[in-house]
């Protein structure tokens, strides 16, 4: 069968077995596994109908202009800051992402952190290692049922976390000024009108908002000051929402009982006072901080799902069907894949 479309997977993969199965014989898939755009010959870029991009390469206007046949760049992942959305839009190239491949894993990871800290697993393990065998520790666990989980950001992951927490009997409340009324009713959870109200009520606070100017360092000294004494803080959103110094102070002063941090402003985290103290097992922090390496999304199934969904999004666009997750509709005035997609794209709210 003649191959009608050339799909370029420029980075990360050298084996496109999953994509081959989705695309079938009509598509030619190239996997140069480059680290820089100029490692890929100009002729390859020129014959590319669609790109499935990971994070290694930057899709600048120059790179995009080198792909006169390209109709869509799908970012295999959530973030798309390595693609010039405006330049792509002006060329009629749709840029799409895969926003949900990690939704359930991040929610599971959040619950894992919450349960581990609530049930004092780190503390028990450490005390046994030190030769003790007693359940009655200084900071005894509380029954989960009826305690309050405060969710900051009730999007996909916030919602998935809320549903899990409800099954454990937690009283779920959230703060998110951008979700419509009725979200609380549909999920049977409580909406807080202000962040302060949420923080004052929650035994656990879990971050699930986007990182933007408004949420940058949202978890700062004032935020921790407004939390209940002895509460637990969890961040699986983005490192930038956290002021690490403020968290350090909140833990050192025992305002917070414990924290679980999957994402840091710099990754791996800088050797600041908190990380140093934790690595050195200083007694004040030893069992009160859970750290994971931006791993909340990660599992075998989520990576497979991301690749399948990426390939399907490409196929939708190349066959003239509207994409599910276009992130540059605001820059699109014509569409290389067909101007019949314009009304659909203009109905999507830019992020
Ligand atoms: P989403 O877009 O579905 O939800 C984000 C929510 O944050 C939205 O409902 C939005 O209204 C809300 N929000 C925006 N500004 C806010 C503010 N000032 N206060 C409170 N809420 C606000 O995103 P999704 O998929 O649920 O992702 C949530 C977070 O998880 C993102 O930061 C994302 O980057 C992160 N993430 C982390 C992963 C990990 O491995 N740790 C993997 C995937 C996503």
Tab-separated table of C-alpha atoms and ligand atoms in Angstrom:
chain	number	residue	atom	x	y	z
A	1	UNK	CA	0.000	0.000	0.000
A	2	UNK	CA	1.451	3.448	-0.872
A	3	UNK	CA	2.324	5.486	2.208
A	4	UNK	CA	0.326	8.705	2.121
A	5	UNK	CA	1.714	10.475	5.150
A	6	UNK	CA	5.106	10.915	6.769
A	7	UNK	CA	5.079	11.144	10.556
A	8	UNK	CA	8.200	12.449	12.231
A	9	UNK	CA	8.879	11.425	15.825
A	10	UNK	CA	12.045	13.493	16.085
A	11	UNK	CA	13.232	12.758	19.612
A	12	UNK	CA	13.309	10.198	22.434
A	13	UNK	CA	11.937	7.104	20.620
A	14	UNK	CA	13.909	4.768	18.434
A	15	UNK	CA	11.179	2.169	18.330
A	16	UNK	CA	7.726	3.315	17.255
A	17	UNK	CA	6.025	-0.042	17.763
A	18	UNK	CA	3.011	1.420	19.567
A	19	UNK	CA	2.522	4.176	16.979
A	20	UNK	CA	2.937	1.734	14.070
A	21	UNK	CA	0.061	-0.287	15.394
A	22	UNK	CA	-2.191	2.768	15.597
A	23	UNK	CA	-1.185	4.306	12.263
A	24	UNK	CA	-1.134	1.181	10.088
A	25	UNK	CA	0.456	0.861	6.663
A	26	UNK	CA	-0.566	4.170	5.128
A	27	UNK	CA	1.833	6.086	7.327
A	28	UNK	CA	5.611	6.200	7.189
A	29	UNK	CA	7.111	6.799	10.637
A	30	UNK	CA	10.593	8.273	11.066
A	31	UNK	CA	12.429	8.135	14.419
A	32	UNK	CA	15.796	9.914	14.128
A	33	UNK	CA	16.048	10.280	17.942
A	34	UNK	CA	17.668	13.710	17.682
A	35	UNK	CA	18.725	15.998	20.494
A	36	UNK	CA	18.815	19.112	18.282
A	37	UNK	CA	16.673	20.081	15.294
A	38	UNK	CA	19.675	20.453	12.995
A	39	UNK	CA	20.591	16.773	13.456
A	40	UNK	CA	17.618	16.010	11.199
A	41	UNK	CA	18.149	16.664	7.456
A	42	UNK	CA	16.180	19.530	5.882
A	43	UNK	CA	14.617	17.060	3.391
A	44	UNK	CA	13.140	15.070	6.281
A	45	UNK	CA	11.562	18.140	7.836
A	46	UNK	CA	10.312	19.156	4.371
A	47	UNK	CA	8.452	15.894	3.757
A	48	UNK	CA	6.891	15.714	7.235
A	49	UNK	CA	3.078	15.743	7.344
A	50	UNK	CA	2.827	15.610	11.142
A	51	UNK	CA	5.128	15.672	14.163
A	52	UNK	CA	4.808	13.671	17.363
A	53	UNK	CA	7.196	15.569	19.601
A	54	UNK	CA	8.564	14.793	23.034
A	55	UNK	CA	10.519	17.403	25.011
A	56	UNK	CA	14.052	17.420	23.548
A	57	UNK	CA	13.655	19.740	20.547
A	58	UNK	CA	12.440	23.324	20.312
A	59	UNK	CA	9.899	24.052	17.611
A	60	UNK	CA	10.934	27.601	16.791
A	61	UNK	CA	9.462	29.552	13.869
A	62	UNK	CA	12.529	28.526	11.836
A	63	UNK	CA	11.953	24.814	12.443
A	64	UNK	CA	8.227	25.180	11.754
A	65	UNK	CA	8.874	27.092	8.520
A	66	UNK	CA	11.046	24.187	7.371
A	67	UNK	CA	7.931	21.938	7.301
A	68	UNK	CA	5.755	23.220	4.434
A	69	UNK	CA	3.596	20.044	4.471
A	70	UNK	CA	3.154	19.798	8.236
A	71	UNK	CA	-0.417	20.109	9.444
A	72	UNK	CA	-0.077	19.279	13.128
A	73	UNK	CA	2.501	19.099	15.899
A	74	UNK	CA	1.327	16.913	18.760
A	75	UNK	CA	3.293	17.275	21.993
A	76	UNK	CA	3.468	13.828	23.521
A	77	UNK	CA	2.997	15.203	27.014
A	78	UNK	CA	1.135	17.950	28.831
A	79	UNK	CA	3.499	20.960	28.578
A	80	UNK	CA	4.085	22.637	25.214
A	81	UNK	CA	6.505	25.421	26.062
A	82	UNK	CA	8.976	23.991	23.503
A	83	UNK	CA	6.619	24.891	20.635
A	84	UNK	CA	6.142	28.439	19.317
A	85	UNK	CA	2.330	28.386	19.352
A	86	UNK	CA	1.944	31.696	17.548
A	87	UNK	CA	4.380	30.883	14.737
A	88	UNK	CA	2.692	27.506	14.256
A	89	UNK	CA	-0.772	29.084	14.241
A	90	UNK	CA	0.227	31.699	11.689
A	91	UNK	CA	1.473	28.920	9.410
A	92	UNK	CA	-1.836	27.044	9.790
A	93	UNK	CA	-0.223	24.282	11.873
A	94	UNK	CA	-2.300	23.009	14.789
A	95	UNK	CA	-0.456	22.331	18.041
A	96	UNK	CA	-2.035	19.742	20.337
A	97	UNK	CA	-1.076	18.129	23.627
A	98	UNK	CA	-2.109	15.037	25.607
A	99	UNK	CA	-3.471	16.545	28.802
A	100	UNK	CA	-4.900	13.485	30.524
A	101	UNK	CA	-2.555	10.519	30.162
A	102	UNK	CA	-1.399	10.918	33.768
A	103	UNK	CA	-4.650	12.022	35.398
A	104	UNK	CA	-5.398	8.807	37.262
A	105	UNK	CA	-1.771	8.104	38.180
A	106	UNK	CA	-1.293	11.569	39.691
A	107	UNK	CA	-4.512	11.154	41.671
A	108	UNK	CA	-3.363	7.693	42.838
A	109	UNK	CA	0.052	9.115	43.768
A	110	UNK	CA	-1.587	11.937	45.719
A	111	UNK	CA	-3.687	9.439	47.654
A	112	UNK	CA	-0.576	7.321	48.212
A	113	UNK	CA	1.173	10.309	49.773
A	114	UNK	CA	-1.870	11.252	51.821
A	115	UNK	CA	-2.349	7.724	53.153
A	116	UNK	CA	1.357	7.210	53.880
A	117	UNK	CA	1.545	10.413	55.910
A	118	UNK	CA	-1.890	10.121	57.509
A	119	UNK	CA	-1.191	6.558	58.625
A	120	UNK	CA	2.323	7.644	59.713
A	121	UNK	CA	4.001	4.942	57.632
A	122	UNK	CA	7.310	6.786	57.388
A	123	UNK	CA	7.350	7.387	61.137
A	124	UNK	CA	6.568	3.777	62.029
A	125	UNK	CA	9.164	2.399	59.622
A	126	UNK	CA	11.838	4.665	61.035
A	127	UNK	CA	10.956	3.951	64.682
A	128	UNK	CA	11.150	0.190	64.056
A	129	UNK	CA	14.508	0.656	62.328
A	130	UNK	CA	15.638	2.406	65.505
A	131	UNK	CA	14.668	-0.615	67.586
A	132	UNK	CA	11.215	0.383	68.831
A	133	UNK	CA	8.011	-1.625	68.466
A	134	UNK	CA	5.089	0.573	69.544
A	135	UNK	CA	2.034	1.887	67.824
A	136	UNK	CA	1.438	4.757	70.245
A	137	UNK	CA	3.638	7.435	68.730
A	138	UNK	CA	3.801	11.118	69.693
A	139	UNK	CA	1.738	12.187	66.702
A	140	UNK	CA	-0.948	9.474	66.598
A	141	UNK	CA	-2.939	9.055	63.385
A	142	UNK	CA	-6.523	10.243	63.140
A	143	UNK	CA	-9.348	8.299	61.540
A	144	UNK	CA	-9.522	9.411	57.899
A	145	UNK	CA	-13.306	9.435	57.795
A	146	UNK	CA	-14.543	12.944	58.458
A	147	UNK	CA	-11.173	14.680	58.175
A	148	UNK	CA	-11.022	17.402	55.553
A	149	UNK	CA	-9.099	17.266	52.298
A	150	UNK	CA	-8.681	20.702	50.727
A	151	UNK	CA	-8.040	20.614	46.993
A	152	UNK	CA	-6.573	23.677	45.284
A	153	UNK	CA	-7.584	23.437	41.605
A	154	UNK	CA	-10.568	21.268	40.706
A	155	UNK	CA	-9.577	20.290	37.177
A	156	UNK	CA	-8.980	16.775	35.872
A	157	UNK	CA	-6.551	15.658	38.591
A	158	UNK	CA	-8.271	17.559	41.395
A	159	UNK	CA	-11.517	15.828	40.462
A	160	UNK	CA	-9.916	12.374	40.187
A	161	UNK	CA	-8.347	12.911	43.615
A	162	UNK	CA	-11.644	14.088	45.097
A	163	UNK	CA	-13.421	10.921	43.932
A	164	UNK	CA	-10.744	8.696	45.453
A	165	UNK	CA	-10.721	10.648	48.719
A	166	UNK	CA	-14.504	10.414	49.007
A	167	UNK	CA	-14.217	6.641	48.864
A	168	UNK	CA	-11.998	6.858	51.964
A	169	UNK	CA	-14.638	8.901	53.753
A	170	UNK	CA	-12.753	12.188	53.610
A	171	UNK	CA	-14.761	15.386	53.625
A	172	UNK	CA	-13.592	16.950	50.352
A	173	UNK	CA	-13.575	20.707	49.822
A	174	UNK	CA	-12.015	22.705	47.029
A	175	UNK	CA	-10.976	26.163	45.958
A	176	UNK	CA	-10.973	26.928	42.243
A	177	UNK	CA	-12.297	30.282	41.066
A	178	UNK	CA	-12.548	29.116	37.458
A	179	UNK	CA	-14.808	26.075	37.542
A	180	UNK	CA	-18.503	26.760	37.026
A	181	UNK	CA	-21.093	26.470	39.744
A	182	UNK	CA	-22.487	22.961	39.905
A	183	UNK	CA	-19.064	21.281	39.967
A	184	UNK	CA	-19.542	20.898	43.712
A	185	UNK	CA	-23.038	19.443	43.256
A	186	UNK	CA	-21.994	17.029	40.517
A	187	UNK	CA	-19.186	15.684	42.687
A	188	UNK	CA	-20.979	16.090	46.006
A	189	UNK	CA	-18.118	18.014	47.537
A	190	UNK	CA	-17.979	21.459	49.144
A	191	UNK	CA	-16.859	24.573	47.345
A	192	UNK	CA	-14.917	27.229	49.266
A	193	UNK	CA	-15.232	30.802	48.060
A	194	UNK	CA	-11.756	31.779	49.142
A	195	UNK	CA	-8.424	30.056	49.445
A	196	UNK	CA	-8.222	31.215	53.040
A	197	UNK	CA	-11.502	29.473	53.885
A	198	UNK	CA	-10.199	26.208	52.402
A	199	UNK	CA	-6.852	26.406	54.208
A	200	UNK	CA	-8.469	27.150	57.555
A	201	UNK	CA	-10.645	24.011	57.315
A	202	UNK	CA	-8.366	21.404	55.772
A	203	UNK	CA	-6.403	18.699	57.568
A	204	UNK	CA	-4.725	17.893	54.231
A	205	UNK	CA	-4.106	20.406	51.467
A	206	UNK	CA	-3.304	19.101	48.010
A	207	UNK	CA	-2.224	21.299	45.096
A	208	UNK	CA	-3.794	20.551	41.701
A	209	UNK	CA	-3.852	23.939	40.014
A	210	UNK	CA	-1.970	25.052	36.922
A	211	UNK	CA	1.250	26.986	37.198
A	212	UNK	CA	0.572	30.542	36.004
A	213	UNK	CA	1.347	34.049	37.255
A	214	UNK	CA	-1.553	33.841	39.662
A	215	UNK	CA	-0.488	30.535	41.225
A	216	UNK	CA	3.302	31.043	41.191
A	217	UNK	CA	4.533	30.577	44.781
A	218	UNK	CA	0.907	30.449	45.913
A	219	UNK	CA	1.996	28.083	48.704
A	220	UNK	CA	3.975	30.770	50.554
A	221	UNK	CA	4.362	31.891	54.175
A	222	UNK	CA	0.870	33.406	54.247
A	223	UNK	CA	-0.612	30.205	52.796
A	224	UNK	CA	1.058	27.943	55.364
A	225	UNK	CA	0.204	30.432	58.117
A	226	UNK	CA	-3.476	30.095	57.173
A	227	UNK	CA	-3.393	26.284	57.378
A	228	UNK	CA	-4.508	24.365	60.448
A	229	UNK	CA	-1.797	23.522	62.971
A	230	UNK	CA	-0.488	20.022	62.345
A	231	UNK	CA	-1.908	19.805	58.810
A	232	UNK	CA	-0.294	17.950	55.922
A	233	UNK	CA	0.677	19.554	52.574
A	234	UNK	CA	0.954	17.702	49.267
A	235	UNK	CA	2.275	19.101	45.990
A	236	UNK	CA	1.988	17.047	42.819
A	237	UNK	CA	1.098	20.059	40.624
A	238	UNK	CA	4.145	22.108	39.594
A	239	UNK	CA	7.185	23.081	41.646
A	240	UNK	CA	6.620	26.741	40.835
A	241	UNK	CA	3.456	26.883	42.958
A	242	UNK	CA	5.598	26.303	46.046
A	243	UNK	CA	7.867	28.655	47.999
A	244	UNK	CA	10.304	26.074	49.378
A	245	UNK	CA	11.670	28.442	52.019
A	246	UNK	CA	8.175	28.988	53.399
A	247	UNK	CA	7.569	25.235	53.468
A	248	UNK	CA	10.876	24.748	55.282
A	249	UNK	CA	9.825	27.264	57.944
A	250	UNK	CA	6.362	25.704	58.274
A	251	UNK	CA	7.888	22.275	58.853
A	252	UNK	CA	10.702	23.472	61.114
A	253	UNK	CA	8.287	25.412	63.323
A	254	UNK	CA	5.983	22.351	63.398
A	255	UNK	CA	3.142	24.428	62.007
A	256	UNK	CA	2.792	21.562	59.522
A	257	UNK	CA	3.070	17.957	60.566
A	258	UNK	CA	4.387	16.713	57.252
A	259	UNK	CA	4.612	17.271	53.506
A	260	UNK	CA	4.851	15.222	50.330
A	261	UNK	CA	6.553	16.879	47.389
A	262	UNK	CA	6.691	15.365	43.909
A	263	UNK	CA	7.516	18.563	42.009
A	264	UNK	CA	10.065	21.252	42.888
A	265	UNK	CA	10.868	24.692	41.478
A	266	UNK	CA	14.166	23.183	40.254
A	267	UNK	CA	14.381	19.503	39.453
A	268	UNK	CA	16.269	17.744	40.880
A	269	UNK	CA	15.768	20.064	43.891
A	270	UNK	CA	18.487	22.472	44.930
A	271	UNK	CA	20.482	21.479	47.997
A	272	UNK	CA	18.756	24.130	50.101
A	273	UNK	CA	18.240	23.857	53.871
A	274	UNK	CA	15.201	21.574	53.562
A	275	UNK	CA	16.723	19.042	51.183
A	276	UNK	CA	20.043	19.073	53.061
A	277	UNK	CA	18.371	18.485	56.417
A	278	UNK	CA	16.243	15.710	54.964
A	279	UNK	CA	19.163	14.001	53.235
A	280	UNK	CA	21.177	14.173	56.452
A	281	UNK	CA	18.219	12.692	58.348
A	282	UNK	CA	18.225	15.625	60.738
A	283	UNK	CA	15.777	14.608	63.495
A	284	UNK	CA	13.415	17.577	62.994
A	285	UNK	CA	12.547	16.536	59.438
A	286	UNK	CA	13.543	12.870	59.176
A	287	UNK	CA	10.109	11.250	58.815
A	288	UNK	CA	8.035	14.245	57.921
A	289	UNK	CA	8.905	14.716	54.278
A	290	UNK	CA	8.070	12.358	51.429
A	291	UNK	CA	9.941	13.090	48.214
A	292	UNK	CA	9.359	11.608	44.755
A	293	UNK	CA	11.167	12.589	41.527
A	294	UNK	CA	8.317	14.173	39.507
A	295	UNK	CA	7.009	10.642	39.205
A	296	UNK	CA	3.320	11.089	39.975
A	297	UNK	CA	2.282	10.648	36.334
A	298	UNK	CA	4.503	7.685	35.725
A	299	UNK	CA	3.397	4.123	35.127
A	300	UNK	CA	3.625	1.695	32.226
A	301	UNK	CA	0.030	2.277	31.193
A	302	UNK	CA	0.173	6.076	31.210
A	303	UNK	CA	3.154	6.197	28.838
A	304	UNK	CA	1.452	3.730	26.501
A	305	UNK	CA	-1.769	5.746	26.670
A	306	UNK	CA	0.092	8.956	25.872
A	307	UNK	CA	1.653	7.442	22.739
A	308	UNK	CA	-1.604	5.921	21.522
A	309	UNK	CA	-3.508	9.165	22.123
A	310	UNK	CA	-0.773	11.198	20.394
A	311	UNK	CA	-0.962	9.006	17.297
A	312	UNK	CA	-4.765	9.146	17.257
A	313	UNK	CA	-4.724	12.954	17.504
A	314	UNK	CA	-2.403	13.099	14.480
A	315	UNK	CA	-4.709	10.778	12.545
A	316	UNK	CA	-7.736	12.890	13.402
A	317	UNK	CA	-6.126	16.036	11.997
A	318	UNK	CA	-4.685	14.368	8.882
A	319	UNK	CA	-8.094	12.923	8.071
A	320	UNK	CA	-9.736	16.335	8.469
A	321	UNK	CA	-11.452	15.590	11.778
A	322	UNK	CA	-11.290	18.205	14.588
A	323	UNK	CA	-8.500	17.628	17.105
A	324	UNK	CA	-9.413	16.974	20.737
A	325	UNK	CA	-6.723	19.051	22.401
A	326	UNK	CA	-5.616	21.984	20.249
A	327	UNK	CA	-3.637	24.506	22.339
A	328	UNK	CA	-3.117	27.284	19.780
A	329	UNK	CA	-6.622	28.061	18.441
A	330	UNK	CA	-6.158	31.743	19.249
A	331	UNK	CA	-3.422	32.045	16.611
A	332	UNK	CA	-5.173	30.124	13.847
A	333	UNK	CA	-6.673	32.013	10.886
A	334	UNK	CA	-6.260	29.249	8.321
A	335	UNK	CA	-5.760	25.523	8.750
A	336	UNK	CA	-3.457	23.497	6.556
A	337	UNK	CA	-5.489	20.408	7.357
A	338	UNK	CA	-8.582	22.178	5.980
A	339	UNK	CA	-10.369	25.449	6.756
A	340	UNK	CA	-13.544	23.505	7.507
A	341	UNK	CA	-11.946	22.993	10.978
A	342	UNK	CA	-11.969	26.753	11.690
A	343	UNK	CA	-15.445	26.963	13.316
A	344	UNK	CA	-14.544	24.101	15.660
A	345	UNK	CA	-11.211	25.669	16.598
A	346	UNK	CA	-12.787	29.038	17.258
A	347	UNK	CA	-15.189	27.468	19.726
A	348	UNK	CA	-12.253	26.256	21.869
A	349	UNK	CA	-11.312	28.619	24.659
A	350	UNK	CA	-7.553	29.339	24.588
A	351	UNK	CA	-5.828	28.171	27.773
B	1	LIG	P1	-6.501	21.090	34.704
B	1	LIG	O1	-6.265	22.199	33.735
B	1	LIG	O2	-7.534	20.075	34.369
B	1	LIG	O3	-6.862	21.691	36.142
B	1	LIG	C1	-6.197	22.795	36.688
B	1	LIG	C2	-7.203	23.545	37.520
B	1	LIG	O4	-6.511	24.611	38.203
B	1	LIG	C3	-8.325	24.204	36.704
B	1	LIG	O5	-9.586	23.743	37.115
B	1	LIG	C4	-8.153	25.689	36.978
B	1	LIG	O6	-9.381	26.375	37.028
B	1	LIG	C5	-7.464	25.659	38.333
B	1	LIG	N1	-6.863	26.931	38.687
B	1	LIG	C6	-6.283	27.844	37.873
B	1	LIG	N2	-5.899	28.918	38.588
B	1	LIG	C7	-6.246	28.655	39.878
B	1	LIG	C8	-6.122	29.387	41.077
B	1	LIG	N3	-5.597	30.611	41.113
B	1	LIG	N4	-6.569	28.818	42.219
B	1	LIG	C9	-7.136	27.586	42.216
B	1	LIG	N5	-7.299	26.866	41.087
B	1	LIG	C10	-6.847	27.391	39.938
B	1	LIG	O7	-5.079	20.418	34.928
B	1	LIG	P2	-4.778	18.935	35.455
B	1	LIG	O8	-4.595	18.029	34.315
B	1	LIG	O9	-5.753	18.606	36.512
B	1	LIG	O10	-3.323	19.172	36.116
B	1	LIG	C11	-3.225	19.801	37.378
B	1	LIG	C12	-1.770	20.070	37.730
B	1	LIG	O11	-1.054	18.825	37.786
B	1	LIG	C13	-1.033	20.927	36.720
B	1	LIG	O12	-0.212	21.834	37.422
B	1	LIG	C14	-0.165	19.944	35.978
B	1	LIG	O13	0.985	20.565	35.481
B	1	LIG	C15	0.166	18.962	37.096
B	1	LIG	N6	0.613	17.650	36.639
B	1	LIG	C16	1.577	17.006	37.372
B	1	LIG	C17	2.053	15.777	36.995
B	1	LIG	C18	3.076	15.060	37.813
B	1	LIG	O14	3.626	14.057	37.365
B	1	LIG	N7	3.357	15.496	39.037
B	1	LIG	C19	1.552	15.129	35.775
B	1	LIG	C20	0.478	15.825	35.115
B	1	LIG	C21	0.049	17.070	35.532
